[in-house]
CSV table of C-alpha atoms in Angstrom, one decimal:
chain,number,residue,atom,x,y,z
A,1383,MET,CA,-79.5,-7.0,180.8
A,1384,ILE,CA,-76.3,-7.6,178.8
A,1385,VAL,CA,-75.5,-4.8,176.3
A,1386,ASP,CA,-72.4,-3.5,174.6
A,1387,PHE,CA,-72.3,-0.1,172.9
A,1388,HIS,CA,-68.6,0.2,172.5
A,1389,SER,CA,-66.5,-2.3,170.6
A,1390,HIS,CA,-63.9,-2.5,167.8
A,1391,THR,CA,-63.1,-4.6,164.8
A,1392,CYS,CA,-60.2,-4.9,162.3
A,1393,GLU,CA,-61.7,-1.9,160.5
A,1394,SER,CA,-60.0,0.2,163.1
A,1395,ASP,CA,-57.7,-1.1,165.9
A,1396,GLY,CA,-59.5,-4.3,166.9
A,1397,THR,CA,-58.6,-7.8,165.7
A,1398,LEU,CA,-61.9,-9.6,165.0
A,1399,THR,CA,-63.7,-9.2,161.7
A,1400,PRO,CA,-67.1,-7.5,162.0
A,1401,GLN,CA,-68.9,-10.9,161.7
A,1402,GLY,CA,-66.5,-12.4,164.3
A,1403,LEU,CA,-67.3,-9.6,166.7
A,1404,ALA,CA,-71.1,-10.0,166.1
A,1405,ASP,CA,-70.7,-13.8,166.8
A,1406,PHE,CA,-68.7,-13.1,170.0
A,1407,MET,CA,-71.6,-10.8,171.1
A,1408,ARG,CA,-74.0,-13.7,170.6
A,1409,GLU,CA,-71.8,-16.1,172.5
A,1410,ARG,CA,-71.7,-13.7,175.5
A,1411,GLY,CA,-75.5,-13.3,175.4
A,1412,VAL,CA,-75.5,-9.6,174.5
A,1413,LYS,CA,-79.0,-8.4,173.6
A,1414,VAL,CA,-78.3,-5.1,171.9
A,1415,PHE,CA,-74.9,-3.9,170.6
A,1416,SER,CA,-73.0,-1.4,168.5
A,1417,ILE,CA,-69.7,-1.7,166.7
A,1418,THR,CA,-67.9,1.6,167.2
A,1419,ASP,CA,-64.8,1.6,165.2
A,1420,HIS,CA,-62.6,4.7,165.4
A,1421,ASP,CA,-63.5,7.2,162.7
A,1422,THR,CA,-65.1,4.7,160.4
A,1423,LEU,CA,-68.5,3.0,159.8
A,1424,ALA,CA,-67.0,0.4,157.4
A,1425,ALA,CA,-67.9,-2.6,159.6
A,1426,TYR,CA,-71.6,-2.1,158.8
A,1427,GLY,CA,-72.7,-4.1,155.9
A,1428,GLN,CA,-70.1,-6.7,156.6
A,1429,PHE,CA,-72.0,-8.8,159.2
A,1430,SER,CA,-75.3,-10.4,159.8
A,1431,THR,CA,-77.0,-9.6,163.2
A,1432,PRO,CA,-77.4,-12.9,165.1
A,1433,GLN,CA,-80.9,-14.0,165.7
A,1434,GLY,CA,-82.6,-12.6,168.8
A,1435,MET,CA,-80.2,-9.6,169.0
A,1436,ARG,CA,-80.4,-6.0,167.9
A,1437,VAL,CA,-77.7,-3.8,166.5
A,1438,VAL,CA,-77.5,0.0,166.6
A,1439,THR,CA,-75.1,1.7,164.2
A,1440,GLY,CA,-72.3,3.4,166.0
A,1441,ILE,CA,-68.9,5.0,165.8
A,1442,GLU,CA,-66.1,6.4,168.0
A,1443,ILE,CA,-64.8,9.7,166.8
A,1444,ASN,CA,-61.4,10.7,168.1
A,1445,THR,CA,-61.1,14.4,168.9
A,1446,THR,CA,-58.4,16.7,170.2
A,1447,TYR,CA,-59.0,18.8,173.3
A,1448,GLY,CA,-56.2,20.9,174.7
A,1449,ASP,CA,-53.2,18.7,174.9
A,1450,GLY,CA,-55.2,15.5,175.1
A,1451,GLU,CA,-57.9,13.5,173.4
A,1452,VAL,CA,-61.7,13.2,174.0
A,1453,HIS,CA,-63.6,10.4,172.3
A,1454,ILE,CA,-67.2,11.0,171.1
A,1455,LEU,CA,-69.5,8.0,170.4
A,1456,GLY,CA,-72.2,8.5,167.8
A,1457,TYR,CA,-75.2,6.2,167.5
A,1458,ARG,CA,-78.2,5.7,165.2
A,1459,LEU,CA,-76.1,7.1,162.3
A,1460,PRO,CA,-77.0,6.8,158.6
A,1461,LEU,CA,-74.4,5.1,156.5
A,1462,GLY,CA,-74.4,7.5,153.6
A,1463,ASP,CA,-74.2,11.0,155.1
A,1464,ALA,CA,-71.8,13.0,153.0
A,1465,LEU,CA,-70.9,15.6,155.6
A,1466,LEU,CA,-70.1,13.0,158.2
A,1467,ALA,CA,-68.1,11.0,155.7
A,1468,ALA,CA,-66.0,14.0,154.9
A,1469,LEU,CA,-65.3,14.7,158.5
A,1470,LEU,CA,-64.3,11.1,159.1
A,1471,GLU,CA,-61.9,11.1,156.2
A,1472,ARG,CA,-60.3,14.2,157.6
A,1473,ASN,CA,-59.7,12.3,160.9
A,1474,ARG,CA,-58.4,9.2,159.1
A,1475,ALA,CA,-56.0,11.4,157.1
A,1476,ALA,CA,-54.7,13.0,160.3
A,1477,ARG,CA,-54.2,9.4,161.6
A,1478,ARG,CA,-52.1,8.5,158.6
A,1479,THR,CA,-49.9,11.6,159.0
A,1480,ARG,CA,-49.5,10.9,162.7
A,1481,ILE,CA,-48.4,7.3,162.1
A,1482,GLY,CA,-45.7,8.6,159.7
A,1483,ARG,CA,-44.4,11.1,162.3
A,1484,ILE,CA,-44.4,8.4,165.0
A,1485,VAL,CA,-42.3,6.1,162.8
A,1486,GLN,CA,-39.9,8.9,161.9
A,1487,GLN,CA,-39.4,9.7,165.6
A,1488,LEU,CA,-38.9,6.0,166.5
A,1489,ARG,CA,-36.4,5.6,163.7
A,1490,ALA,CA,-34.5,8.8,164.9
A,1491,ALA,CA,-34.3,7.2,168.3
A,1492,GLY,CA,-32.6,4.1,166.8
A,1493,HIS,CA,-35.5,1.7,166.3
A,1494,ALA,CA,-35.7,-0.2,163.1
A,1495,ILE,CA,-39.3,0.2,162.2
A,1496,THR,CA,-41.0,1.4,158.9
A,1497,VAL,CA,-44.4,2.6,157.9
A,1498,GLU,CA,-44.7,-0.6,155.9
A,1499,ASP,CA,-44.2,-2.5,159.2
A,1500,VAL,CA,-47.2,-0.7,160.7
A,1501,LEU,CA,-49.4,-1.1,157.6
A,1502,SER,CA,-48.8,-4.8,157.7
A,1503,GLU,CA,-50.6,-4.9,161.1
A,1504,ALA,CA,-53.8,-3.5,159.5
A,1505,ILE,CA,-56.2,-4.4,156.7
A,1506,ALA,CA,-56.0,-2.0,153.8
A,1507,SER,CA,-59.1,-0.1,154.7
A,1508,ALA,CA,-58.4,0.2,158.4
A,1509,SER,CA,-58.5,3.5,160.4
A,1510,LEU,CA,-54.9,3.5,161.6
A,1511,GLY,CA,-53.9,4.1,165.2
A,1512,ARG,CA,-51.1,3.7,167.7
A,1513,PRO,CA,-52.1,0.1,168.5
A,1514,HIS,CA,-51.0,-0.8,165.0
A,1515,VAL,CA,-47.6,0.7,165.8
A,1516,GLY,CA,-47.5,-1.2,169.1
A,1517,LYS,CA,-48.2,-4.5,167.3
A,1518,ALA,CA,-45.4,-3.8,164.8
A,1519,LEU,CA,-43.0,-3.1,167.7
A,1520,ILE,CA,-44.0,-6.4,169.2
A,1521,ARG,CA,-43.5,-8.3,166.0
A,1522,LEU,CA,-40.2,-6.7,165.4
A,1523,GLY,CA,-39.0,-7.7,168.9
A,1524,ILE,CA,-38.7,-4.1,170.1
A,1525,ALA,CA,-41.4,-4.4,172.7
A,1526,PRO,CA,-42.6,-7.6,174.5
A,1527,ASP,CA,-46.3,-6.7,174.7
A,1528,ILE,CA,-48.8,-3.9,173.9
A,1529,GLU,CA,-48.7,-2.4,177.4
A,1530,SER,CA,-44.9,-2.1,177.2
A,1531,ALA,CA,-45.1,-0.7,173.7
A,1532,PHE,CA,-47.3,2.1,174.8
A,1533,ARG,CA,-45.5,2.7,178.1
A,1534,THR,CA,-42.0,2.8,176.6
A,1535,TYR,CA,-42.5,4.1,173.1
A,1536,LEU,CA,-45.9,5.6,172.4
A,1537,ARG,CA,-47.1,7.6,175.5
A,1538,ARG,CA,-46.4,11.2,176.3
A,1539,GLY,CA,-42.8,11.8,177.1
A,1540,THR,CA,-41.5,8.8,175.0
A,1541,ALA,CA,-39.6,8.8,171.7
A,1542,GLY,CA,-42.7,7.8,169.6
A,1543,TYR,CA,-45.2,10.2,171.1
A,1544,VAL,CA,-47.0,12.5,168.7
A,1545,ALA,CA,-49.9,14.6,169.8
A,1546,SER,CA,-53.2,14.0,167.9
A,1547,THR,CA,-54.5,16.7,165.5
A,1548,HIS,CA,-58.1,15.6,165.2
A,1549,ILE,CA,-61.3,17.7,165.1
A,1550,THR,CA,-62.6,19.3,168.3
A,1551,PRO,CA,-65.1,17.4,170.5
A,1552,GLN,CA,-67.8,20.0,169.8
A,1553,ALA,CA,-67.3,19.5,166.0
A,1554,ALA,CA,-67.8,15.8,166.5
A,1555,VAL,CA,-70.9,16.3,168.5
A,1556,ASP,CA,-72.2,18.7,165.9
A,1557,ALA,CA,-71.5,16.3,163.1
A,1558,VAL,CA,-73.3,13.4,164.8
A,1559,VAL,CA,-76.3,15.6,165.6
A,1560,ALA,CA,-76.4,17.0,162.0
A,1561,ALA,CA,-76.5,13.4,160.7
A,1562,GLY,CA,-79.5,12.7,162.9
A,1563,GLY,CA,-77.5,10.7,165.5
A,1564,ILE,CA,-77.1,10.6,169.3
A,1565,ALA,CA,-73.8,11.8,170.7
A,1566,VAL,CA,-72.3,10.2,173.8
A,1567,LEU,CA,-69.1,10.9,175.7
A,1568,ALA,CA,-66.9,7.8,175.8
A,1569,HIS,CA,-65.1,6.5,179.0
A,1570,PRO,CA,-65.3,9.7,181.0
A,1571,GLY,CA,-63.1,8.1,183.7
A,1572,ARG,CA,-60.1,8.5,181.4
A,1573,LEU,CA,-60.6,12.2,180.9
A,1574,ARG,CA,-58.0,14.6,182.3
A,1575,ASN,CA,-60.4,17.5,182.5
A,1576,HIS,CA,-64.1,16.8,183.4
A,1577,GLY,CA,-65.0,20.4,182.4
A,1578,ILE,CA,-65.5,19.2,178.9
A,1579,ILE,CA,-68.6,17.4,180.1
A,1580,ASP,CA,-70.2,20.6,181.2
A,1581,GLU,CA,-69.3,22.2,177.9
A,1582,LEU,CA,-70.6,19.5,175.6
A,1583,ALA,CA,-73.8,19.0,177.7
A,1584,GLN,CA,-74.7,22.5,176.6
A,1585,GLY,CA,-73.7,21.8,173.0
A,1586,GLY,CA,-75.8,18.8,172.0
A,1587,LEU,CA,-74.3,15.9,173.9
A,1588,LYS,CA,-77.0,13.4,174.9
A,1589,GLY,CA,-75.3,10.8,176.9
A,1590,LEU,CA,-72.4,9.6,179.1
A,1591,GLU,CA,-70.7,6.2,179.0
A,1592,VAL,CA,-71.2,5.6,182.7
A,1593,PHE,CA,-70.8,1.8,182.6
A,1594,TYR,CA,-67.2,1.0,181.6
A,1595,PRO,CA,-64.8,-1.8,182.6
A,1596,THR,CA,-62.2,0.4,184.3
A,1597,HIS,CA,-64.6,2.6,186.1
A,1598,ALA,CA,-64.4,2.0,189.9
A,1599,ALA,CA,-67.6,1.9,191.8
A,1600,ALA,CA,-67.1,5.4,193.1
A,1601,GLN,CA,-66.5,6.7,189.5
A,1602,THR,CA,-69.6,5.0,188.3
A,1603,GLN,CA,-71.6,6.7,191.0
A,1604,TYR,CA,-70.0,10.0,190.2
A,1605,PHE,CA,-70.8,9.8,186.6
A,1606,ARG,CA,-74.3,8.6,187.4
A,1607,ASP,CA,-74.8,11.8,189.4
A,1608,LEU,CA,-73.2,13.9,186.6
A,1609,ALA,CA,-75.5,12.4,184.0
A,1610,LYS,CA,-78.5,13.1,186.1
A,1611,ARG,CA,-77.4,16.7,186.7
A,1612,HIS,CA,-77.0,17.4,183.0
A,1613,ASP,CA,-80.1,15.3,181.9
A,1614,LEU,CA,-77.8,12.9,180.0
A,1615,VAL,CA,-78.8,9.3,179.3
A,1616,MET,CA,-76.4,6.6,180.5
A,1617,SER,CA,-74.7,4.1,178.2
A,1618,GLY,CA,-72.1,1.4,178.6
A,1619,GLY,CA,-69.7,-0.8,176.7
A,1620,ALA,CA,-66.7,-3.0,177.1
A,1621,ASP,CA,-64.4,-1.2,174.6
A,1622,PHE,CA,-63.3,-4.6,173.3
A,1623,HIS,CA,-60.4,-4.8,170.9
A,1624,ASP,CA,-58.6,-8.1,171.4
A,1625,ILE,CA,-59.2,-11.0,173.7
A,1626,ARG,CA,-55.4,-11.1,174.5
A,1627,TYR,CA,-55.7,-7.6,176.1
A,1628,ASN,CA,-59.5,-7.4,177.0
A,1629,ARG,CA,-59.8,-10.7,178.9
A,1630,ARG,CA,-63.3,-9.7,180.1
A,1631,GLY,CA,-64.5,-10.0,176.5
A,1632,VAL,CA,-67.6,-8.2,175.3
A,1633,GLY,CA,-70.8,-7.2,177.1
A,1634,MET,CA,-71.7,-5.1,180.1
A,1635,GLU,CA,-74.3,-6.3,182.5
A,1636,VAL,CA,-76.5,-3.4,183.5
A,1637,GLU,CA,-79.9,-2.8,185.0
A,1638,GLU,CA,-82.5,-2.4,182.3
A,1639,ALA,CA,-83.9,0.7,184.1
A,1640,ASP,CA,-80.5,2.3,183.8
A,1641,ILE,CA,-80.0,1.7,180.1
A,1642,ARG,CA,-83.7,2.1,179.0
A,1643,PRO,CA,-83.5,5.9,178.4
A,1644,PHE,CA,-80.6,5.3,176.1
A,1645,LEU,CA,-82.3,2.5,174.3
A,1646,ASP,CA,-85.4,4.7,173.8
A,1647,LEU,CA,-83.2,7.2,172.0
A,1648,VAL,CA,-81.3,4.9,169.7
A,1649,CYS,CA,-83.6,2.0,169.0
């Protein structure tokens, strides 16, 4: 069964429009999907679900944990929840502040980049992120590609690195649950500290993104076992942003028996 519960549009740091992404899902043969833009639900209401497919409302909430980030995916969310909207605006404001500081530091290091350069890489309503800075660095001829932009200018230890100041993972889980949604931990293979899984599993987390493009077979099995230990459902998604950098495109092929408990919760 081909599903995809993790993807991004131009409303955050992806490049396709919401309709363009929905159409791409159809071309790939995806049966059920979510658009999970960072800290915004703005894509919903901007696309028609292709015939024969099903869509589940979703979001990816960026959170700060220690000196790193943890991303919480929320599903089956209402589009008009006031408390959730306020929390998301807080995160988006933190994003805007972070972009300003990144640009300041890059300029101090001698790089001719402005906030306006970054904003030109995003639509007016977009939830801003480092990929927008990376694209500006490419357009300005400072970096040759997005990987180099992050490696040389935006990662920890580089001139443009600024730590995130988002809400906590537990606050994100609490907000998703309070809105009536299902909270899932994104791409656990990218975590620096797996102890957060144990913490969140006791605090309302319902699922783990076991099926993810960069998870090696051993990682997938490890997270399978972890999900079973904590009675978490298993989800999966391609984390698609841009075909230039995500050449596998959209969709994850998984056994229906593996994804069925998740589908039963969100559909």
